[in-house]
Amino acid sequence: MSDSNADAERNDSPATDNHPALLDCCGGLNNVDYSKMDLTLMEAFIKHINVYDSRLCIAVIAILFNPLFWNVVARWEHRTRRLSGLFGSPYLACCCLGFVIILLNIYRSHSMTVAMRAQARWEVMERTEVFYAGIALMVFGTLLVVSSFLALGFTGTFLGDYFGILMDEKVIGFPFNITENPMYWGSTANYLGLALIGASPVGLVLTAIVAVAYKVAISFEGPFTEQIYRERSLRHKRE
C-alpha cells in the first residue's frame, strides 16, 4: 500500500530532467547570457587594427572631410552664386569644383590604401573565395560609378544642380533603377572589394566609415536637391 502511494506521489509531482529551461521570448535580449558568447573571432579582428596609427587617422579624416566639403561649398554657391561670379560662368565654376572633388577623392583612396598596406593582413580573409568576391565587388562598383557618370554627365555628377544647371528630367534608367545613389554605393563597393582583396580588417572598418559618411551626405543632399527642382517647377507654373 505504501509503495502504491509513493508511486502516486511521484506521478503527481512535476517531471524534472536535465533539459535547460526554455527562454521566455517576451524577455527579449534580457534572456541572452552574453558571458557565453564566443567573441574569439571579433577579438582576433580587433587585434589586427592599430587605432593609434597616424595613417589610419589621416584616412578617416579624408573620408569624413570630402562629403562635408562639397556639401558646404555647393550650398554656399547655391545661396550666394559667388563661385559663378568668380569664374564668370556657372558651368566653369561647377567644372572647377568637380575637379577639386576628383582630386580629394583620389587622395582619399590613396590614404585608405596606405592605411591598409601599413596594417596587418588577417589570415581568416586570405581565402580564394574572399579574393574573388573582392574582385566581383570592384567590377560591380566600377560599373555603377561609370554608368552613373555617363547617365548624369559631368555637371550632373558634380552638383551642377546647386549651380543652377538643372537637368530636364529625372534620370530613371540604369543604374538608377537599381539604387538611387549609384555613384556613392558603387564607390563603397569598390572600397569593400579592395579590403577583401587585401585581406585587410582595417579596410573593412574604413569601408564602413565611407558607407556611414555617404549615408549622412545623402540625408542632406536628397531633400535639398528635391527642393531645388520644386522651386523650378513653381517658377515655371508662375510663368
PDB file of C-alpha atoms in Angstrom:
ATOM      1  CA  MET A   1       0.000   0.000   0.000  1.00  0.00           C
ATOM      2  CA  SER A   2       2.793   2.393   0.904  1.00  0.00           C
ATOM      3  CA  ASP A   3       4.573   1.585  -2.389  1.00  0.00           C
ATOM      4  CA  SER A   4       1.484   2.494  -4.423  1.00  0.00           C
ATOM      5  CA  ASN A   5       1.114   5.782  -2.522  1.00  0.00           C
ATOM      6  CA  ALA A   6       4.739   6.616  -3.268  1.00  0.00           C
ATOM      7  CA  ASP A   7       4.212   5.860  -6.960  1.00  0.00           C
ATOM      8  CA  ALA A   8       1.156   8.086  -6.999  1.00  0.00           C
ATOM      9  CA  GLU A   9       3.094  10.931  -5.384  1.00  0.00           C
ATOM     10  CA  ARG A  10       5.825  10.583  -7.996  1.00  0.00           C
ATOM     11  CA  ASN A  11       3.240  10.675 -10.775  1.00  0.00           C
ATOM     12  CA  ASP A  12       1.610  13.783  -9.313  1.00  0.00           C
ATOM     13  CA  SER A  13       4.890  15.641  -8.866  1.00  0.00           C
ATOM     14  CA  PRO A  14       6.189  17.663 -11.912  1.00  0.00           C
ATOM     15  CA  ALA A  15       8.734  15.838 -14.009  1.00  0.00           C
ATOM     16  CA  THR A  16      12.277  17.013 -13.643  1.00  0.00           C
ATOM     17  CA  ASP A  17      15.014  16.415 -16.153  1.00  0.00           C
ATOM     18  CA  ASN A  18      18.313  17.853 -17.183  1.00  0.00           C
ATOM     19  CA  HIS A  19      16.990  19.848 -20.171  1.00  0.00           C
ATOM     20  CA  PRO A  20      17.551  23.606 -19.835  1.00  0.00           C
ATOM     21  CA  ALA A  21      14.500  25.760 -19.305  1.00  0.00           C
ATOM     22  CA  LEU A  22      13.087  27.433 -22.374  1.00  0.00           C
ATOM     23  CA  LEU A  23      13.750  31.161 -22.658  1.00  0.00           C
ATOM     24  CA  ASP A  24      10.829  33.498 -22.433  1.00  0.00           C
ATOM     25  CA  CYS A  25      10.660  35.164 -25.852  1.00  0.00           C
ATOM     26  CA  CYS A  26       8.946  38.188 -24.357  1.00  0.00           C
ATOM     27  CA  GLY A  27      12.063  38.909 -22.342  1.00  0.00           C
ATOM     28  CA  GLY A  28      13.945  39.840 -25.489  1.00  0.00           C
ATOM     29  CA  LEU A  29      17.685  40.332 -25.210  1.00  0.00           C
ATOM     30  CA  ASN A  30      17.458  40.288 -21.418  1.00  0.00           C
ATOM     31  CA  ASN A  31      17.362  36.498 -21.623  1.00  0.00           C
ATOM     32  CA  VAL A  32      20.659  36.275 -23.520  1.00  0.00           C
ATOM     33  CA  ASP A  33      23.654  35.167 -21.494  1.00  0.00           C
ATOM     34  CA  TYR A  34      26.350  37.339 -23.035  1.00  0.00           C
ATOM     35  CA  SER A  35      29.052  35.681 -20.933  1.00  0.00           C
ATOM     36  CA  LYS A  36      28.644  32.520 -23.034  1.00  0.00           C
ATOM     37  CA  MET A  37      29.030  34.266 -26.394  1.00  0.00           C
ATOM     38  CA  ASP A  38      32.080  33.260 -28.432  1.00  0.00           C
ATOM     39  CA  LEU A  39      33.894  36.501 -29.167  1.00  0.00           C
ATOM     40  CA  THR A  40      37.101  34.863 -30.368  1.00  0.00           C
ATOM     41  CA  LEU A  41      36.632  35.975 -33.975  1.00  0.00           C
ATOM     42  CA  MET A  42      35.795  39.544 -33.001  1.00  0.00           C
ATOM     43  CA  GLU A  43      38.793  39.725 -30.671  1.00  0.00           C
ATOM     44  CA  ALA A  44      41.078  38.431 -33.436  1.00  0.00           C
ATOM     45  CA  PHE A  45      39.631  41.028 -35.825  1.00  0.00           C
ATOM     46  CA  ILE A  46      40.242  43.881 -33.392  1.00  0.00           C
ATOM     47  CA  LYS A  47      43.812  42.744 -32.692  1.00  0.00           C
ATOM     48  CA  HIS A  48      44.671  43.338 -36.348  1.00  0.00           C
ATOM     49  CA  ILE A  49      43.744  47.031 -36.130  1.00  0.00           C
ATOM     50  CA  ASN A  50      46.078  49.663 -34.715  1.00  0.00           C
ATOM     51  CA  VAL A  51      43.821  52.609 -33.919  1.00  0.00           C
ATOM     52  CA  TYR A  52      46.836  54.729 -32.956  1.00  0.00           C
ATOM     53  CA  ASP A  53      48.334  54.581 -36.452  1.00  0.00           C
ATOM     54  CA  SER A  54      48.542  58.114 -37.842  1.00  0.00           C
ATOM     55  CA  ARG A  55      47.914  56.797 -41.369  1.00  0.00           C
ATOM     56  CA  LEU A  56      44.591  55.378 -40.236  1.00  0.00           C
ATOM     57  CA  CYS A  57      43.651  58.728 -38.676  1.00  0.00           C
ATOM     58  CA  ILE A  58      44.524  60.547 -41.913  1.00  0.00           C
ATOM     59  CA  ALA A  59      42.351  58.139 -43.924  1.00  0.00           C
ATOM     60  CA  VAL A  60      39.393  58.641 -41.571  1.00  0.00           C
ATOM     61  CA  ILE A  61      39.763  62.440 -41.776  1.00  0.00           C
ATOM     62  CA  ALA A  62      39.866  62.272 -45.585  1.00  0.00           C
ATOM     63  CA  ILE A  63      36.741  60.104 -45.656  1.00  0.00           C
ATOM     64  CA  LEU A  64      34.771  62.461 -43.423  1.00  0.00           C
ATOM     65  CA  PHE A  65      36.095  65.681 -44.930  1.00  0.00           C
ATOM     66  CA  ASN A  66      35.188  65.039 -48.575  1.00  0.00           C
ATOM     67  CA  PRO A  67      31.360  64.949 -48.419  1.00  0.00           C
ATOM     68  CA  LEU A  68      31.393  67.731 -45.826  1.00  0.00           C
ATOM     69  CA  PHE A  69      33.485  69.917 -48.129  1.00  0.00           C
ATOM     70  CA  TRP A  70      31.422  69.514 -51.290  1.00  0.00           C
ATOM     71  CA  ASN A  71      28.109  69.905 -49.483  1.00  0.00           C
ATOM     72  CA  VAL A  72      29.189  73.071 -47.681  1.00  0.00           C
ATOM     73  CA  VAL A  73      30.708  74.640 -50.812  1.00  0.00           C
ATOM     74  CA  ALA A  74      27.789  73.668 -53.061  1.00  0.00           C
ATOM     75  CA  ARG A  75      25.187  75.040 -50.652  1.00  0.00           C
ATOM     76  CA  TRP A  76      27.180  78.249 -50.266  1.00  0.00           C
ATOM     77  CA  GLU A  77      27.262  78.577 -54.052  1.00  0.00           C
ATOM     78  CA  HIS A  78      23.518  77.945 -54.312  1.00  0.00           C
ATOM     79  CA  ARG A  79      22.863  80.674 -51.756  1.00  0.00           C
ATOM     80  CA  THR A  80      25.352  83.308 -52.926  1.00  0.00           C
ATOM     81  CA  ARG A  81      26.413  82.441 -56.529  1.00  0.00           C
ATOM     82  CA  ARG A  82      29.904  83.603 -55.542  1.00  0.00           C
ATOM     83  CA  LEU A  83      31.754  80.860 -57.430  1.00  0.00           C
ATOM     84  CA  SER A  84      29.753  81.504 -60.592  1.00  0.00           C
ATOM     85  CA  GLY A  85      30.574  85.185 -60.313  1.00  0.00           C
ATOM     86  CA  LEU A  86      34.250  84.487 -59.634  1.00  0.00           C
ATOM     87  CA  PHE A  87      34.672  82.192 -62.658  1.00  0.00           C
ATOM     88  CA  GLY A  88      32.256  84.146 -64.852  1.00  0.00           C
ATOM     89  CA  SER A  89      30.108  81.112 -65.625  1.00  0.00           C
ATOM     90  CA  PRO A  90      28.208  78.510 -63.563  1.00  0.00           C
ATOM     91  CA  TYR A  91      29.473  75.781 -65.903  1.00  0.00           C
ATOM     92  CA  LEU A  92      33.111  76.747 -65.389  1.00  0.00           C
ATOM     93  CA  ALA A  93      32.592  77.081 -61.631  1.00  0.00           C
ATOM     94  CA  CYS A  94      30.938  73.651 -61.470  1.00  0.00           C
ATOM     95  CA  CYS A  95      33.743  72.095 -63.508  1.00  0.00           C
ATOM     96  CA  CYS A  96      36.356  73.597 -61.176  1.00  0.00           C
ATOM     97  CA  LEU A  97      34.555  72.272 -58.103  1.00  0.00           C
ATOM     98  CA  GLY A  98      34.243  68.890 -59.805  1.00  0.00           C
ATOM     99  CA  PHE A  99      37.968  68.858 -60.480  1.00  0.00           C
ATOM    100  CA  VAL A 100      38.693  69.611 -56.807  1.00  0.00           C
ATOM    101  CA  ILE A 101      36.312  66.824 -55.731  1.00  0.00           C
ATOM    102  CA  ILE A 102      38.087  64.378 -58.038  1.00  0.00           C
ATOM    103  CA  LEU A 103      41.456  65.312 -56.503  1.00  0.00           C
ATOM    104  CA  LEU A 104      40.044  64.934 -52.989  1.00  0.00           C
ATOM    105  CA  ASN A 105      38.632  61.514 -53.836  1.00  0.00           C
ATOM    106  CA  ILE A 106      41.961  60.426 -55.314  1.00  0.00           C
ATOM    107  CA  TYR A 107      43.688  61.469 -52.110  1.00  0.00           C
ATOM    108  CA  ARG A 108      41.055  59.662 -50.032  1.00  0.00           C
ATOM    109  CA  SER A 109      41.622  56.453 -51.999  1.00  0.00           C
ATOM    110  CA  HIS A 110      45.381  56.881 -51.646  1.00  0.00           C
ATOM    111  CA  SER A 111      45.189  57.444 -47.880  1.00  0.00           C
ATOM    112  CA  MET A 112      42.934  54.405 -47.439  1.00  0.00           C
ATOM    113  CA  THR A 113      45.315  52.247 -49.481  1.00  0.00           C
ATOM    114  CA  VAL A 114      48.293  53.437 -47.437  1.00  0.00           C
ATOM    115  CA  ALA A 115      46.465  52.658 -44.184  1.00  0.00           C
ATOM    116  CA  MET A 116      45.507  49.176 -45.400  1.00  0.00           C
ATOM    117  CA  ARG A 117      49.042  48.337 -46.509  1.00  0.00           C
ATOM    118  CA  ALA A 118      50.527  49.628 -43.255  1.00  0.00           C
ATOM    119  CA  GLN A 119      48.408  47.393 -41.057  1.00  0.00           C
ATOM    120  CA  ALA A 120      48.265  43.640 -40.655  1.00  0.00           C
ATOM    121  CA  ARG A 121      46.512  41.265 -43.008  1.00  0.00           C
ATOM    122  CA  TRP A 122      44.121  38.726 -41.482  1.00  0.00           C
ATOM    123  CA  GLU A 123      44.712  35.099 -42.345  1.00  0.00           C
ATOM    124  CA  VAL A 124      40.994  34.365 -41.999  1.00  0.00           C
ATOM    125  CA  MET A 125      40.373  36.610 -45.032  1.00  0.00           C
ATOM    126  CA  GLU A 126      43.224  35.164 -47.078  1.00  0.00           C
ATOM    127  CA  ARG A 127      40.987  32.758 -48.965  1.00  0.00           C
ATOM    128  CA  THR A 128      40.418  32.300 -52.669  1.00  0.00           C
ATOM    129  CA  GLU A 129      36.669  32.878 -52.443  1.00  0.00           C
ATOM    130  CA  VAL A 130      37.193  36.097 -50.485  1.00  0.00           C
ATOM    131  CA  PHE A 131      39.671  37.322 -53.090  1.00  0.00           C
ATOM    132  CA  TYR A 132      37.288  36.682 -55.987  1.00  0.00           C
ATOM    133  CA  ALA A 133      34.390  38.196 -54.042  1.00  0.00           C
ATOM    134  CA  GLY A 134      36.509  41.345 -53.759  1.00  0.00           C
ATOM    135  CA  ILE A 135      37.161  41.371 -57.498  1.00  0.00           C
ATOM    136  CA  ALA A 136      33.430  40.914 -58.213  1.00  0.00           C
ATOM    137  CA  LEU A 137      32.578  43.813 -55.909  1.00  0.00           C
ATOM    138  CA  MET A 138      35.110  46.080 -57.606  1.00  0.00           C
ATOM    139  CA  VAL A 139      33.785  45.195 -61.053  1.00  0.00           C
ATOM    140  CA  PHE A 140      30.208  45.853 -59.916  1.00  0.00           C
ATOM    141  CA  GLY A 141      31.160  49.063 -58.129  1.00  0.00           C
ATOM    142  CA  THR A 142      33.059  50.376 -61.140  1.00  0.00           C
ATOM    143  CA  LEU A 143      30.068  49.570 -63.347  1.00  0.00           C
ATOM    144  CA  LEU A 144      27.791  51.597 -61.071  1.00  0.00           C
ATOM    145  CA  VAL A 145      30.177  54.557 -60.930  1.00  0.00           C
ATOM    146  CA  VAL A 146      30.912  54.703 -64.663  1.00  0.00           C
ATOM    147  CA  SER A 147      27.310  54.168 -65.783  1.00  0.00           C
ATOM    148  CA  SER A 148      26.119  56.792 -63.296  1.00  0.00           C
ATOM    149  CA  PHE A 149      28.624  59.307 -64.655  1.00  0.00           C
ATOM    150  CA  LEU A 150      27.573  58.583 -68.243  1.00  0.00           C
ATOM    151  CA  ALA A 151      23.890  58.984 -67.333  1.00  0.00           C
ATOM    152  CA  LEU A 152      24.339  62.273 -65.448  1.00  0.00           C
ATOM    153  CA  GLY A 153      27.220  63.892 -67.277  1.00  0.00           C
ATOM    154  CA  PHE A 154      29.953  65.913 -65.593  1.00  0.00           C
ATOM    155  CA  THR A 155      27.785  68.722 -64.219  1.00  0.00           C
ATOM    156  CA  GLY A 156      25.035  66.334 -63.174  1.00  0.00           C
ATOM    157  CA  THR A 157      27.566  64.246 -61.270  1.00  0.00           C
ATOM    158  CA  PHE A 158      29.356  67.128 -59.586  1.00  0.00           C
ATOM    159  CA  LEU A 159      26.479  69.086 -58.070  1.00  0.00           C
ATOM    160  CA  GLY A 160      25.511  71.129 -61.110  1.00  0.00           C
ATOM    161  CA  ASP A 161      22.009  71.476 -59.605  1.00  0.00           C
ATOM    162  CA  TYR A 162      23.470  73.757 -56.938  1.00  0.00           C
ATOM    163  CA  PHE A 163      24.930  75.991 -59.660  1.00  0.00           C
ATOM    164  CA  GLY A 164      21.569  76.351 -61.395  1.00  0.00           C
ATOM    165  CA  ILE A 165      22.466  73.758 -64.058  1.00  0.00           C
ATOM    166  CA  LEU A 166      19.334  71.641 -63.836  1.00  0.00           C
ATOM    167  CA  MET A 167      18.509  68.507 -65.773  1.00  0.00           C
ATOM    168  CA  ASP A 168      15.393  68.440 -67.924  1.00  0.00           C
ATOM    169  CA  GLU A 169      14.024  65.341 -66.205  1.00  0.00           C
ATOM    170  CA  LYS A 170      14.963  62.848 -63.534  1.00  0.00           C
ATOM    171  CA  VAL A 171      17.212  60.010 -64.676  1.00  0.00           C
ATOM    172  CA  ILE A 172      15.444  56.710 -64.029  1.00  0.00           C
ATOM    173  CA  GLY A 173      17.366  54.307 -66.273  1.00  0.00           C
ATOM    174  CA  PHE A 174      20.304  52.112 -65.335  1.00  0.00           C
ATOM    175  CA  PRO A 175      21.902  52.281 -62.805  1.00  0.00           C
ATOM    176  CA  PHE A 176      19.311  54.481 -61.073  1.00  0.00           C
ATOM    177  CA  ASN A 177      16.727  51.732 -61.427  1.00  0.00           C
ATOM    178  CA  ILE A 178      18.929  49.621 -59.134  1.00  0.00           C
ATOM    179  CA  THR A 179      19.796  52.195 -56.480  1.00  0.00           C
ATOM    180  CA  GLU A 180      19.011  55.870 -56.095  1.00  0.00           C
ATOM    181  CA  ASN A 181      22.638  56.800 -55.414  1.00  0.00           C
ATOM    182  CA  PRO A 182      24.767  54.505 -57.609  1.00  0.00           C
ATOM    183  CA  MET A 183      27.817  56.768 -57.536  1.00  0.00           C
ATOM    184  CA  TYR A 184      28.064  56.573 -53.753  1.00  0.00           C
ATOM    185  CA  TRP A 185      27.272  52.888 -53.348  1.00  0.00           C
ATOM    186  CA  GLY A 186      29.433  51.943 -56.321  1.00  0.00           C
ATOM    187  CA  SER A 187      32.340  53.725 -54.670  1.00  0.00           C
ATOM    188  CA  THR A 188      31.604  51.928 -51.400  1.00  0.00           C
ATOM    189  CA  ALA A 189      31.554  48.573 -53.203  1.00  0.00           C
ATOM    190  CA  ASN A 190      34.968  49.386 -54.702  1.00  0.00           C
ATOM    191  CA  TYR A 191      36.461  50.048 -51.278  1.00  0.00           C
ATOM    192  CA  LEU A 192      34.907  46.904 -49.832  1.00  0.00           C
ATOM    193  CA  GLY A 193      36.302  44.889 -52.721  1.00  0.00           C
ATOM    194  CA  LEU A 194      39.744  46.411 -52.172  1.00  0.00           C
ATOM    195  CA  ALA A 195      39.604  45.455 -48.482  1.00  0.00           C
ATOM    196  CA  LEU A 196      38.660  41.862 -49.314  1.00  0.00           C
ATOM    197  CA  ILE A 197      41.379  41.521 -51.943  1.00  0.00           C
ATOM    198  CA  GLY A 198      43.944  42.836 -49.467  1.00  0.00           C
ATOM    199  CA  ALA A 199      42.601  40.684 -46.586  1.00  0.00           C
ATOM    200  CA  SER A 200      42.548  43.912 -44.602  1.00  0.00           C
ATOM    201  CA  PRO A 201      40.492  44.234 -41.392  1.00  0.00           C
ATOM    202  CA  VAL A 202      41.233  47.963 -41.251  1.00  0.00           C
ATOM    203  CA  GLY A 203      39.979  48.187 -44.834  1.00  0.00           C
ATOM    204  CA  LEU A 204      36.625  46.820 -43.686  1.00  0.00           C
ATOM    205  CA  VAL A 205      36.472  49.428 -40.940  1.00  0.00           C
ATOM    206  CA  LEU A 206      37.328  52.236 -43.349  1.00  0.00           C
ATOM    207  CA  THR A 207      34.711  50.995 -45.821  1.00  0.00           C
ATOM    208  CA  ALA A 208      32.095  51.062 -43.063  1.00  0.00           C
ATOM    209  CA  ILE A 209      33.065  54.676 -42.299  1.00  0.00           C
ATOM    210  CA  VAL A 210      32.731  55.525 -46.005  1.00  0.00           C
ATOM    211  CA  ALA A 211      29.231  53.997 -46.061  1.00  0.00           C
ATOM    212  CA  VAL A 212      28.144  55.951 -42.971  1.00  0.00           C
ATOM    213  CA  ALA A 213      29.598  59.200 -44.357  1.00  0.00           C
ATOM    214  CA  TYR A 214      27.732  58.694 -47.640  1.00  0.00           C
ATOM    215  CA  LYS A 215      24.511  57.821 -45.818  1.00  0.00           C
ATOM    216  CA  VAL A 216      24.694  61.068 -43.857  1.00  0.00           C
ATOM    217  CA  ALA A 217      25.530  63.034 -47.029  1.00  0.00           C
ATOM    218  CA  ILE A 218      22.530  61.518 -48.836  1.00  0.00           C
ATOM    219  CA  SER A 219      20.219  62.526 -45.989  1.00  0.00           C
ATOM    220  CA  PHE A 220      21.223  66.163 -46.611  1.00  0.00           C
ATOM    221  CA  GLU A 221      21.674  66.159 -50.382  1.00  0.00           C
ATOM    222  CA  GLY A 222      18.479  64.324 -51.318  1.00  0.00           C
ATOM    223  CA  PRO A 223      15.933  66.690 -49.727  1.00  0.00           C
ATOM    224  CA  PHE A 224      17.924  69.774 -50.758  1.00  0.00           C
ATOM    225  CA  THR A 225      18.104  68.682 -54.404  1.00  0.00           C
ATOM    226  CA  GLU A 226      14.372  67.921 -54.417  1.00  0.00           C
ATOM    227  CA  GLN A 227      13.758  71.421 -53.049  1.00  0.00           C
ATOM    228  CA  ILE A 228      15.783  72.931 -55.916  1.00  0.00           C
ATOM    229  CA  TYR A 229      13.632  71.178 -58.512  1.00  0.00           C
ATOM    230  CA  ARG A 230      10.411  72.047 -56.672  1.00  0.00           C
ATOM    231  CA  GLU A 231      11.407  75.697 -56.793  1.00  0.00           C
ATOM    232  CA  ARG A 232      11.986  75.417 -60.531  1.00  0.00           C
ATOM    233  CA  SER A 233       8.559  73.826 -61.007  1.00  0.00           C
ATOM    234  CA  LEU A 234       6.932  76.648 -59.067  1.00  0.00           C
ATOM    235  CA  ARG A 235       8.714  79.254 -61.199  1.00  0.00           C
ATOM    236  CA  HIS A 236       7.532  77.561 -64.388  1.00  0.00           C
ATOM    237  CA  LYS A 237       3.955  77.477 -63.129  1.00  0.00           C
ATOM    238  CA  ARG A 238       4.053  81.206 -62.356  1.00  0.00           C
ATOM    239  CA  GLU A 239       5.400  81.969 -65.796  1.00  0.00           C
TER     240      GLU A 239
END
